Amino acid sequence: MDDTVLILDFDGVICDSICECLITSYNAFYQKNFTNISSIPVDIKNYFFQNRSFVRPAGEYYLLHKGFIDGVEIGSKIKFDILKDKYEKEIESFESKFFNERKNLKKNISNWLSLHKFYNHAKYFFNEYSSTFFIVTNKDKFSVERLTEYFGLQSKLEDIFSKEISNNKNILMCELLSKHAKKLEGKKLIYVDDNEWNLKDINSHKIKKYFATWGYSKIQETNTFEAIESLQMIFYSD
């Protein structure tokens, strides 16, 4: 492991944040102040859970609520992209509303933290993994910092590349490779993400990319990346 550098997506790889994202986006869309998932109608919740895998930057959560109102059966990236093209301007304005609502939720920080789950196998992995790692994410940096502290990972976390830099994973990865060029020289670089399109965005041939099957996305026929069922499997793979 000493010659390997681990780079991880956050939501869907380390952390299950689906409940927090549902509450935050619901509040932003419907102008509510809910703090618990039980307050959200079951049919909206089910629609959100079924289609969460298509969302990348936070503004796109708008489409899950708008799609529900419009009666759109998303079910595929093609249909999601049609919806995205239709509401491009609304997505941009919704993103700021989303992060404002997240800020409101954080006023009760213990409740906000409780809306997130540390994947069990990730917890076991980090109990044994002694090296540092990087995070590349579309999430805001403050949230990642608080959650990695909550999960007890802060001492192993080398650096975070987040939405404040860009919502494009390739740009974030390029920033990481540039900033830490000396540290990464001669190392085997591994990146894990639960979104096939994020993996495709990253152009560097230096990085071995893995698809995390435990996240929000199901394996599609178009997936060309090695699928793993846990972080432990990285070190049993070629």
Short mmCIF file of N, CA, C and O in Angstrom, two decimals, residues 16 20 44 48 50 57 59 66 123 185 196 217 227:
data_model
loop_
_atom_site.label_atom_id
_atom_site.label_comp_id
_atom_site.label_asym_id
_atom_site.label_seq_id
_atom_site.Cartn_x
_atom_site.Cartn_y
_atom_site.Cartn_z
N ASP A 16 -23.05 8.15 3.01
CA ASP A 16 -24.41 8.11 2.45
C ASP A 16 -25.13 9.36 2.95
O ASP A 16 -25.52 9.46 4.11
N GLU A 20 -29.97 13.72 3.86
CA GLU A 20 -29.68 15.15 4.01
C GLU A 20 -29.93 15.89 2.71
O GLU A 20 -30.47 17.00 2.71
N ILE A 44 -42.79 11.50 -2.95
CA ILE A 44 -41.67 12.36 -3.34
C ILE A 44 -40.36 11.70 -2.92
O ILE A 44 -39.38 11.69 -3.67
N PHE A 48 -37.33 10.57 -5.43
CA PHE A 48 -35.98 11.10 -5.20
C PHE A 48 -34.97 9.98 -5.11
O PHE A 48 -33.92 10.00 -5.75
N GLN A 50 -35.16 6.95 -6.22
CA GLN A 50 -35.05 6.20 -7.47
C GLN A 50 -34.17 6.91 -8.50
O GLN A 50 -33.53 6.26 -9.34
N PRO A 57 -23.72 17.83 -9.82
CA PRO A 57 -23.69 19.00 -8.93
C PRO A 57 -25.05 19.24 -8.28
O PRO A 57 -26.11 18.83 -8.80
N GLY A 59 -27.14 21.64 -7.90
CA GLY A 59 -28.23 22.33 -8.57
C GLY A 59 -29.18 21.40 -9.29
O GLY A 59 -30.36 21.69 -9.47
N LYS A 66 -38.76 18.94 -9.71
CA LYS A 66 -39.52 19.42 -10.86
C LYS A 66 -40.01 18.24 -11.70
O LYS A 66 -41.15 18.24 -12.19
N LYS A 123 -15.96 2.20 6.99
CA LYS A 123 -15.50 2.35 8.38
C LYS A 123 -14.47 1.28 8.70
O LYS A 123 -13.41 1.56 9.27
N GLU A 185 4.60 11.79 -7.22
CA GLU A 185 5.55 11.29 -8.20
C GLU A 185 5.94 9.83 -7.91
O GLU A 185 6.31 9.48 -6.79
N GLU A 196 -20.56 6.69 -13.08
CA GLU A 196 -19.83 6.32 -14.29
C GLU A 196 -19.37 7.54 -15.08
O GLU A 196 -18.25 7.57 -15.62
N SER A 217 -25.52 4.79 -7.90
CA SER A 217 -25.72 4.38 -9.29
C SER A 217 -25.64 2.88 -9.46
O SER A 217 -24.81 2.22 -8.84
N ALA A 227 -15.67 -2.73 -11.51
CA ALA A 227 -16.61 -2.51 -10.41
C ALA A 227 -16.11 -3.20 -9.15
O ALA A 227 -15.65 -4.34 -9.21
#
